[in-house]
Amino acid sequence: MAGMIPDITLNDGTTIPQLGFGVFQIDPAQTAQAVRTALDIGYRHIDTAEMYGNEAEVGAGVRAAGLAREDVFITSKLHNGCHRPDDARAAFRSTLDALRTDYLDLFLIHWPLPTRYGGDFVTTWKVLEEFKDGGRARSIGVSNFQVPHLERLADEADLVPAVNQIEAHPYFTNDEVRAYGAKNGIVTQAWSPIAQGAVLGDPSIADLAEQVGRTPAQVVLRWHVQRGDVIFPKSVTPKRIEENFQLFDFQLDDAAMEQVTLLDQGEAGRQGANPDTFDYLPT
Ligand code: NDP
């Protein structure tokens, strides 16, 4: 089953499974079981973050599935409160400890926080470059970076992020940031790929689902796959975890792709925070 998921090659030569499993807002008490279910179905890529509070349980789920560490691609992200270099180093170490692993496949700056830390996410990025140099992060990237943030890294840092993980779904296609990534070798990861369910009741999506004989979630997730983005839908419901995995035995034609893209509402379609102003520091 795992062989069905295409790998995407990142700008540092490593590969990432295009489909993974997201664990944002999964209660820690449910996380190991959800991860285990996903891995049993065939997922081989888990997206977590220190701020999700469930890294230890992700690690437990991977071990419970009986898989070798190298068989699962694991991503985590830097806590917003830990952008200063020594804090970032300590946070990265605690992420590795929580997951009980000695490396991550991918580690991201979770948010740029341009209104915090004197607007300096470049110094933080350079600390992630250390993690990559030391081999403890196979790849490094960013999340929620806007085009000017990416341009600044290009000007002031050595490494180009391997990925940029951003909100993207039919109501907010986020194509300007995606286009910058495509032009500069940065793979886009689309977070909240089904807009936490908000797009699934759309009549246009329901119509397409009917036409192709698939569920609304499968239509939307397949649209992402054909756009070339990496996705990791979240669910705690085994039937949905299975449904979201069945994306590689059908296709949307150009007209169907366009019908989904036409749902874009621009900024009004955002479900999550705007990275230019988001300044949340958990206490
Ligand atoms: P998703 O777009 O993946 O939607 C998850 C919601 O949709 C849940 O309520 C789930 O319900 C429901 N759902 C899942 N599959 C189906 C289905 N087949 N049919 C109907 N409903 C379904 O939202 P997320 O925000 O979780 O995004 C996915 C991942 O992206 C996160 O888990 C996280 O890893 C990442 N992310 C990253 C962010 C960042 O800042 N970098 C921000 C937000 C997300 P249920 O669980 O009850 O089944």
mmCIF file of C-alpha atoms and ligand atoms in Angstrom:
data_model
loop_
_atom_site.group_PDB
_atom_site.id
_atom_site.type_symbol
_atom_site.label_atom_id
_atom_site.label_comp_id
_atom_site.label_asym_id
_atom_site.label_seq_id
_atom_site.Cartn_x
_atom_site.Cartn_y
_atom_site.Cartn_z
ATOM 1 C CA MET A 1 0.000 0.000 0.000
ATOM 2 C CA ALA A 2 2.740 2.427 0.962
ATOM 3 C CA GLY A 3 4.187 2.040 -2.517
ATOM 4 C CA MET A 4 1.101 3.740 -3.896
ATOM 5 C CA ILE A 5 2.085 7.088 -2.442
ATOM 6 C CA PRO A 6 4.404 9.082 -4.730
ATOM 7 C CA ASP A 7 7.580 10.547 -3.295
ATOM 8 C CA ILE A 8 8.478 14.170 -3.987
ATOM 9 C CA THR A 9 12.143 15.109 -4.176
ATOM 10 C CA LEU A 10 13.165 18.129 -2.107
ATOM 11 C CA ASN A 11 15.843 20.662 -3.057
ATOM 12 C CA ASP A 12 18.403 18.927 -0.813
ATOM 13 C CA GLY A 13 17.928 15.576 -2.572
ATOM 14 C CA THR A 14 15.826 13.889 0.128
ATOM 15 C CA THR A 15 12.334 12.609 -0.626
ATOM 16 C CA ILE A 16 9.017 13.032 1.141
ATOM 17 C CA PRO A 17 5.817 11.001 0.676
ATOM 18 C CA GLN A 18 3.287 13.332 -0.955
ATOM 19 C CA LEU A 19 0.533 12.146 1.384
ATOM 20 C CA GLY A 20 0.955 12.061 5.147
ATOM 21 C CA PHE A 21 -1.113 12.200 8.323
ATOM 22 C CA GLY A 22 -1.566 15.415 10.354
ATOM 23 C CA VAL A 23 -2.087 15.388 14.106
ATOM 24 C CA PHE A 24 -3.001 19.011 14.940
ATOM 25 C CA GLN A 25 -5.806 19.094 17.532
ATOM 26 C CA ILE A 26 -5.640 15.377 18.202
ATOM 27 C CA ASP A 27 -5.898 14.905 21.930
ATOM 28 C CA PRO A 28 -2.669 13.393 23.262
ATOM 29 C CA ALA A 29 -4.731 10.547 24.731
ATOM 30 C CA GLN A 30 -5.945 9.633 21.221
ATOM 31 C CA THR A 31 -2.784 10.370 19.270
ATOM 32 C CA ALA A 32 -0.850 7.097 19.527
ATOM 33 C CA GLN A 33 -3.904 5.143 18.411
ATOM 34 C CA ALA A 34 -4.665 7.522 15.514
ATOM 35 C CA VAL A 35 -1.046 7.376 14.326
ATOM 36 C CA ARG A 36 -1.037 3.600 14.639
ATOM 37 C CA THR A 37 -4.252 3.381 12.598
ATOM 38 C CA ALA A 38 -2.768 5.590 9.891
ATOM 39 C CA LEU A 39 0.456 3.587 9.742
ATOM 40 C CA ASP A 40 -1.466 0.296 9.622
ATOM 41 C CA ILE A 41 -3.407 1.646 6.632
ATOM 42 C CA GLY A 42 -0.150 2.518 4.897
ATOM 43 C CA TYR A 43 0.658 6.153 5.675
ATOM 44 C CA ARG A 44 4.407 6.637 6.134
ATOM 45 C CA HIS A 45 4.576 10.350 6.921
ATOM 46 C CA ILE A 46 3.410 12.106 10.101
ATOM 47 C CA ASP A 47 3.184 15.878 10.578
ATOM 48 C CA THR A 48 3.342 17.092 14.176
ATOM 49 C CA ALA A 49 4.675 20.126 16.084
ATOM 50 C CA GLU A 50 5.843 20.896 19.580
ATOM 51 C CA MET A 51 2.864 23.253 19.949
ATOM 52 C CA TYR A 52 0.432 20.367 19.251
ATOM 53 C CA GLY A 53 1.468 18.826 22.568
ATOM 54 C CA ASN A 54 1.465 15.287 21.204
ATOM 55 C CA GLU A 55 4.992 14.564 19.957
ATOM 56 C CA ALA A 56 5.616 11.868 22.585
ATOM 57 C CA GLU A 57 2.393 10.130 21.586
ATOM 58 C CA VAL A 58 3.332 10.321 17.886
ATOM 59 C CA GLY A 59 6.578 8.520 18.769
ATOM 60 C CA ALA A 60 4.629 5.934 20.761
ATOM 61 C CA GLY A 61 2.279 5.358 17.818
ATOM 62 C CA VAL A 62 5.172 4.782 15.425
ATOM 63 C CA ARG A 63 6.763 2.298 17.812
ATOM 64 C CA ALA A 64 3.436 0.542 18.396
ATOM 65 C CA ALA A 65 3.081 0.051 14.648
ATOM 66 C CA GLY A 66 6.320 -1.923 14.743
ATOM 67 C CA LEU A 67 7.940 0.073 11.969
ATOM 68 C CA ALA A 68 11.610 0.908 11.741
ATOM 69 C CA ARG A 69 12.333 4.580 12.359
ATOM 70 C CA GLU A 70 13.663 5.033 8.831
ATOM 71 C CA ASP A 71 10.411 3.759 7.349
ATOM 72 C CA VAL A 72 8.400 6.738 8.627
ATOM 73 C CA PHE A 73 8.947 10.345 7.568
ATOM 74 C CA ILE A 74 8.468 12.539 10.655
ATOM 75 C CA THR A 75 8.091 16.312 10.604
ATOM 76 C CA SER A 76 7.968 18.601 13.626
ATOM 77 C CA LYS A 77 8.068 22.358 14.111
ATOM 78 C CA LEU A 78 9.689 24.931 16.348
ATOM 79 C CA HIS A 79 7.624 26.297 19.220
ATOM 80 C CA ASN A 80 6.728 29.979 18.746
ATOM 81 C CA GLY A 81 8.189 30.794 22.140
ATOM 82 C CA CYS A 82 11.612 29.404 21.206
ATOM 83 C CA HIS A 83 12.947 31.500 18.327
ATOM 84 C CA ARG A 84 16.037 32.736 20.140
ATOM 85 C CA PRO A 85 19.033 30.544 19.236
ATOM 86 C CA ASP A 86 19.590 28.810 22.568
ATOM 87 C CA ASP A 87 15.872 28.315 23.053
ATOM 88 C CA ALA A 88 15.590 26.860 19.551
ATOM 89 C CA ARG A 89 18.445 24.428 20.243
ATOM 90 C CA ALA A 90 16.811 23.312 23.493
ATOM 91 C CA ALA A 91 13.394 23.018 21.838
ATOM 92 C CA PHE A 92 14.785 20.889 19.026
ATOM 93 C CA ARG A 93 16.466 18.600 21.542
ATOM 94 C CA SER A 94 13.228 18.246 23.498
ATOM 95 C CA THR A 95 11.353 17.415 20.291
ATOM 96 C CA LEU A 96 13.845 14.628 19.546
ATOM 97 C CA ASP A 97 13.572 13.392 23.140
ATOM 98 C CA ALA A 98 9.774 13.440 23.102
ATOM 99 C CA LEU A 99 9.662 11.460 19.870
ATOM 100 C CA ARG A 100 12.488 9.230 21.147
ATOM 101 C CA THR A 101 14.458 9.569 17.963
ATOM 102 C CA ASP A 102 17.898 10.908 17.140
ATOM 103 C CA TYR A 103 16.849 12.696 13.953
ATOM 104 C CA LEU A 104 13.874 14.295 12.265
ATOM 105 C CA ASP A 105 13.149 13.970 8.587
ATOM 106 C CA LEU A 106 11.977 17.559 8.464
ATOM 107 C CA PHE A 107 12.002 20.409 10.975
ATOM 108 C CA LEU A 108 10.224 23.705 10.330
ATOM 109 C CA ILE A 109 9.972 27.183 11.782
ATOM 110 C CA HIS A 110 6.278 27.004 12.626
ATOM 111 C CA TRP A 111 5.449 30.719 12.134
ATOM 112 C CA PRO A 112 7.622 33.648 11.010
ATOM 113 C CA LEU A 113 6.241 35.915 13.785
ATOM 114 C CA PRO A 114 7.344 39.094 11.978
ATOM 115 C CA THR A 115 6.027 41.244 14.827
ATOM 116 C CA ARG A 116 8.034 39.342 17.482
ATOM 117 C CA TYR A 117 11.754 38.939 18.141
ATOM 118 C CA GLY A 118 12.459 42.261 16.444
ATOM 119 C CA GLY A 119 11.203 40.711 13.197
ATOM 120 C CA ASP A 120 14.296 38.502 13.078
ATOM 121 C CA PHE A 121 13.427 35.048 11.785
ATOM 122 C CA VAL A 122 16.726 34.896 9.853
ATOM 123 C CA THR A 123 18.805 34.190 12.964
ATOM 124 C CA THR A 124 16.335 31.444 13.871
ATOM 125 C CA TRP A 125 16.644 29.977 10.379
ATOM 126 C CA LYS A 126 20.425 29.880 10.752
ATOM 127 C CA VAL A 127 19.981 27.738 13.857
ATOM 128 C CA LEU A 128 17.924 25.295 11.790
ATOM 129 C CA GLU A 129 20.824 25.250 9.312
ATOM 130 C CA GLU A 130 22.982 23.964 12.214
ATOM 131 C CA PHE A 131 20.522 21.121 12.816
ATOM 132 C CA LYS A 132 20.778 20.127 9.178
ATOM 133 C CA ASP A 133 24.579 20.381 9.166
ATOM 134 C CA GLY A 134 24.711 18.084 12.183
ATOM 135 C CA GLY A 135 22.441 15.541 10.483
ATOM 136 C CA ARG A 136 19.831 15.706 13.207
ATOM 137 C CA ALA A 137 17.363 17.232 10.753
ATOM 138 C CA ARG A 138 17.594 15.599 7.338
ATOM 139 C CA SER A 139 15.729 18.554 5.835
ATOM 140 C CA ILE A 140 14.698 21.945 7.135
ATOM 141 C CA GLY A 141 11.959 24.266 6.053
ATOM 142 C CA VAL A 142 9.512 26.927 7.083
ATOM 143 C CA SER A 143 5.801 27.264 7.661
ATOM 144 C CA ASN A 144 3.464 30.184 7.130
ATOM 145 C CA PHE A 145 6.140 32.225 5.364
ATOM 146 C CA GLN A 146 4.865 34.880 2.982
ATOM 147 C CA VAL A 147 6.738 35.900 -0.169
ATOM 148 C CA PRO A 148 8.645 38.798 1.498
ATOM 149 C CA HIS A 149 9.743 36.447 4.303
ATOM 150 C CA LEU A 150 11.071 33.965 1.750
ATOM 151 C CA GLU A 151 12.809 36.733 -0.179
ATOM 152 C CA ARG A 152 14.535 37.841 2.971
ATOM 153 C CA LEU A 153 15.854 34.336 3.656
ATOM 154 C CA ALA A 154 17.064 34.165 0.058
ATOM 155 C CA ASP A 155 19.004 37.398 0.609
ATOM 156 C CA GLU A 156 20.398 36.736 4.062
ATOM 157 C CA ALA A 157 20.752 32.972 4.578
ATOM 158 C CA ASP A 158 22.706 30.127 2.988
ATOM 159 C CA LEU A 159 20.092 27.441 2.561
ATOM 160 C CA VAL A 160 16.815 27.691 0.689
ATOM 161 C CA PRO A 161 14.003 26.067 2.733
ATOM 162 C CA ALA A 162 13.093 22.616 1.416
ATOM 163 C CA VAL A 163 9.397 23.267 2.026
ATOM 164 C CA ASN A 164 6.982 26.007 2.991
ATOM 165 C CA GLN A 165 3.947 24.686 4.851
ATOM 166 C CA ILE A 166 1.038 27.082 4.285
ATOM 167 C CA GLU A 167 -2.727 27.176 4.461
ATOM 168 C CA ALA A 168 -4.156 26.083 1.120
ATOM 169 C CA HIS A 169 -7.493 24.581 0.076
ATOM 170 C CA PRO A 170 -10.207 25.369 -2.479
ATOM 171 C CA TYR A 171 -11.459 28.461 -0.621
ATOM 172 C CA PHE A 172 -7.923 29.848 -0.234
ATOM 173 C CA THR A 173 -5.664 28.574 -2.994
ATOM 174 C CA ASN A 174 -2.740 30.758 -1.837
ATOM 175 C CA ASP A 175 -1.306 30.663 -5.343
ATOM 176 C CA GLU A 176 1.079 33.597 -5.060
ATOM 177 C CA VAL A 177 3.070 31.967 -2.270
ATOM 178 C CA ARG A 178 2.882 28.606 -4.070
ATOM 179 C CA ALA A 179 4.206 30.205 -7.265
ATOM 180 C CA TYR A 180 7.189 31.693 -5.438
ATOM 181 C CA GLY A 181 7.938 28.219 -4.084
ATOM 182 C CA ALA A 182 7.635 26.572 -7.483
ATOM 183 C CA LYS A 183 10.005 29.106 -9.006
ATOM 184 C CA ASN A 184 12.582 28.802 -6.245
ATOM 185 C CA GLY A 185 12.644 25.073 -5.549
ATOM 186 C CA ILE A 186 10.549 25.183 -2.379
ATOM 187 C CA VAL A 187 7.901 22.452 -2.156
ATOM 188 C CA THR A 188 4.523 23.634 -0.900
ATOM 189 C CA GLN A 189 2.817 21.693 1.852
ATOM 190 C CA ALA A 190 -0.881 22.567 2.058
ATOM 191 C CA TRP A 191 -2.199 22.699 5.604
ATOM 192 C CA SER A 192 -5.900 22.300 6.429
ATOM 193 C CA PRO A 193 -6.266 20.732 2.961
ATOM 194 C CA ILE A 194 -10.022 20.277 3.392
ATOM 195 C CA ALA A 195 -10.325 23.539 5.361
ATOM 196 C CA GLN A 196 -11.077 21.467 8.471
ATOM 197 C CA GLY A 197 -14.179 20.197 6.671
ATOM 198 C CA ALA A 198 -15.533 23.604 5.614
ATOM 199 C CA VAL A 199 -15.243 22.912 1.869
ATOM 200 C CA LEU A 200 -16.823 19.475 1.942
ATOM 201 C CA GLY A 201 -20.424 20.709 1.848
ATOM 202 C CA ASP A 202 -19.827 23.006 -1.101
ATOM 203 C CA PRO A 203 -22.342 22.186 -3.875
ATOM 204 C CA SER A 204 -19.636 22.347 -6.513
ATOM 205 C CA ILE A 205 -17.515 19.790 -4.642
ATOM 206 C CA ALA A 206 -20.574 17.608 -4.050
ATOM 207 C CA ASP A 207 -21.321 17.766 -7.773
ATOM 208 C CA LEU A 208 -17.791 16.656 -8.696
ATOM 209 C CA ALA A 209 -17.853 13.906 -6.082
ATOM 210 C CA GLU A 210 -21.009 12.579 -7.682
ATOM 211 C CA GLN A 211 -19.457 12.768 -11.157
ATOM 212 C CA VAL A 212 -16.297 10.847 -10.269
ATOM 213 C CA GLY A 213 -17.929 8.478 -7.796
ATOM 214 C CA ARG A 214 -15.750 9.579 -4.893
ATOM 215 C CA THR A 215 -16.314 11.416 -1.611
ATOM 216 C CA PRO A 216 -16.002 15.207 -1.338
ATOM 217 C CA ALA A 217 -12.837 14.812 0.771
ATOM 218 C CA GLN A 218 -11.246 12.566 -1.848
ATOM 219 C CA VAL A 219 -12.031 15.073 -4.610
ATOM 220 C CA VAL A 220 -10.455 17.953 -2.694
ATOM 221 C CA LEU A 221 -7.414 15.934 -1.611
ATOM 222 C CA ARG A 222 -6.931 14.646 -5.164
ATOM 223 C CA TRP A 223 -7.028 18.254 -6.406
ATOM 224 C CA HIS A 224 -4.106 19.026 -4.081
ATOM 225 C CA VAL A 225 -2.204 15.963 -5.277
ATOM 226 C CA GLN A 226 -2.580 17.020 -8.906
ATOM 227 C CA ARG A 227 -1.412 20.549 -8.025
ATOM 228 C CA GLY A 228 1.755 18.862 -6.794
ATOM 229 C CA ASP A 229 1.518 19.899 -3.139
ATOM 230 C CA VAL A 230 2.266 17.704 -0.133
ATOM 231 C CA ILE A 231 -0.762 17.106 2.124
ATOM 232 C CA PHE A 232 -1.458 15.486 5.495
ATOM 233 C CA PRO A 233 -5.180 15.502 6.281
ATOM 234 C CA LYS A 234 -6.050 14.944 9.930
ATOM 235 C CA SER A 235 -8.725 12.628 11.236
ATOM 236 C CA VAL A 236 -9.333 10.590 14.343
ATOM 237 C CA THR A 237 -11.993 8.544 12.544
ATOM 238 C CA PRO A 238 -10.579 5.265 11.150
ATOM 239 C CA LYS A 239 -12.995 5.197 8.200
ATOM 240 C CA ARG A 240 -11.941 8.717 7.176
ATOM 241 C CA ILE A 241 -8.239 7.971 7.677
ATOM 242 C CA GLU A 242 -8.732 5.117 5.204
ATOM 243 C CA GLU A 243 -10.837 7.249 2.825
ATOM 244 C CA ASN A 244 -8.208 9.999 2.758
ATOM 245 C CA PHE A 245 -5.579 7.442 1.768
ATOM 246 C CA GLN A 246 -7.419 6.315 -1.380
ATOM 247 C CA LEU A 247 -6.348 9.101 -3.719
ATOM 248 C CA PHE A 248 -4.105 7.415 -6.233
ATOM 249 C CA ASP A 249 -6.511 5.286 -8.245
ATOM 250 C CA PHE A 250 -8.498 8.066 -9.925
ATOM 251 C CA GLN A 251 -7.895 11.415 -11.598
ATOM 252 C CA LEU A 252 -9.629 14.737 -12.031
ATOM 253 C CA ASP A 253 -9.662 16.049 -15.583
ATOM 254 C CA ASP A 254 -8.713 19.642 -16.405
ATOM 255 C CA ALA A 255 -12.319 20.854 -16.208
ATOM 256 C CA ALA A 256 -12.772 19.316 -12.758
ATOM 257 C CA MET A 257 -9.476 20.810 -11.550
ATOM 258 C CA GLU A 258 -10.629 24.212 -12.769
ATOM 259 C CA GLN A 259 -14.048 23.809 -11.136
ATOM 260 C CA VAL A 260 -12.349 23.344 -7.750
ATOM 261 C CA THR A 261 -9.875 26.187 -8.291
ATOM 262 C CA LEU A 262 -12.751 28.540 -9.117
ATOM 263 C CA LEU A 263 -13.935 28.278 -5.504
ATOM 264 C CA ASP A 264 -10.997 30.440 -4.389
ATOM 265 C CA GLN A 265 -12.118 33.427 -2.333
ATOM 266 C CA GLY A 266 -8.694 34.979 -1.877
ATOM 267 C CA GLU A 267 -7.940 36.379 1.578
ATOM 268 C CA ALA A 268 -11.612 36.054 2.544
ATOM 269 C CA GLY A 269 -11.252 32.296 2.235
ATOM 270 C CA ARG A 270 -8.563 31.954 4.872
ATOM 271 C CA GLN A 271 -9.730 29.815 7.782
ATOM 272 C CA GLY A 272 -6.588 30.254 9.869
ATOM 273 C CA ALA A 273 -4.438 33.166 10.958
ATOM 274 C CA ASN A 274 -2.723 35.634 8.666
ATOM 275 C CA PRO A 275 1.035 35.066 9.063
ATOM 276 C CA ASP A 276 1.777 38.793 8.682
ATOM 277 C CA THR A 277 0.017 39.549 11.948
ATOM 278 C CA PHE A 278 -0.097 36.239 13.822
ATOM 279 C CA ASP A 279 1.883 36.695 17.039
ATOM 280 C CA TYR A 280 0.703 33.904 19.307
ATOM 281 C CA LEU A 281 3.161 32.854 21.983
ATOM 282 C CA PRO A 282 1.737 30.002 24.061
ATOM 283 C CA THR A 283 2.340 30.452 27.759
HETATM 284 P P1 NDP B 1 -7.930 19.240 7.825
HETATM 285 O O1 NDP B 1 -8.212 20.132 6.658
HETATM 286 O O2 NDP B 1 -7.040 18.073 7.637
HETATM 287 O O3 NDP B 1 -9.349 18.779 8.407
HETATM 288 C C1 NDP B 1 -9.486 18.013 9.585
HETATM 289 C C2 NDP B 1 -10.969 17.969 9.962
HETATM 290 O O4 NDP B 1 -11.720 17.353 8.915
HETATM 291 C C3 NDP B 1 -11.258 17.163 11.202
HETATM 292 O O5 NDP B 1 -12.336 17.808 11.866
HETATM 293 C C4 NDP B 1 -11.707 15.807 10.692
HETATM 294 O O6 NDP B 1 -12.637 15.227 11.580
HETATM 295 C C5 NDP B 1 -12.367 16.186 9.376
HETATM 296 N N1 NDP B 1 -12.186 15.175 8.330
HETATM 297 C C6 NDP B 1 -11.025 14.570 7.978
HETATM 298 N N2 NDP B 1 -11.209 13.716 6.955
HETATM 299 C C7 NDP B 1 -12.525 13.777 6.633
HETATM 300 C C8 NDP B 1 -13.314 13.119 5.666
HETATM 301 N N3 NDP B 1 -12.781 12.221 4.835
HETATM 302 N N4 NDP B 1 -14.646 13.439 5.603
HETATM 303 C C9 NDP B 1 -15.172 14.345 6.452
HETATM 304 N N5 NDP B 1 -14.463 15.012 7.389
HETATM 305 C C10 NDP B 1 -13.153 14.723 7.490
HETATM 306 O O7 NDP B 1 -7.406 20.181 9.014
HETATM 307 P P2 NDP B 1 -6.102 20.393 9.854
HETATM 308 O O8 NDP B 1 -6.158 21.799 10.310
HETATM 309 O O9 NDP B 1 -5.936 19.353 10.860
HETATM 310 O O10 NDP B 1 -4.916 20.294 8.789
HETATM 311 C C11 NDP B 1 -4.180 19.105 8.514
HETATM 312 C C12 NDP B 1 -2.794 19.148 9.124
HETATM 313 O O11 NDP B 1 -2.079 20.296 8.657
HETATM 314 C C13 NDP B 1 -2.777 19.333 10.651
HETATM 315 O O12 NDP B 1 -3.169 18.167 11.352
HETATM 316 C C14 NDP B 1 -1.345 19.760 10.849
HETATM 317 O O13 NDP B 1 -0.485 18.637 10.756
HETATM 318 C C15 NDP B 1 -1.160 20.706 9.672
HETATM 319 N N6 NDP B 1 -1.431 22.118 10.046
HETATM 320 C C16 NDP B 1 -0.364 22.969 10.094
HETATM 321 C C17 NDP B 1 -0.527 24.279 10.435
HETATM 322 C C18 NDP B 1 0.668 25.172 10.467
HETATM 323 O O14 NDP B 1 0.570 26.301 10.956
HETATM 324 N N7 NDP B 1 1.801 24.753 9.970
HETATM 325 C C19 NDP B 1 -1.843 24.839 10.790
HETATM 326 C C20 NDP B 1 -2.923 23.887 10.673
HETATM 327 C C21 NDP B 1 -2.707 22.582 10.301
HETATM 328 P P3 NDP B 1 -12.327 13.951 12.556
HETATM 329 O O15 NDP B 1 -10.928 14.066 13.046
HETATM 330 O O16 NDP B 1 -13.351 14.119 13.638
HETATM 331 O O17 NDP B 1 -12.550 12.709 11.729
#
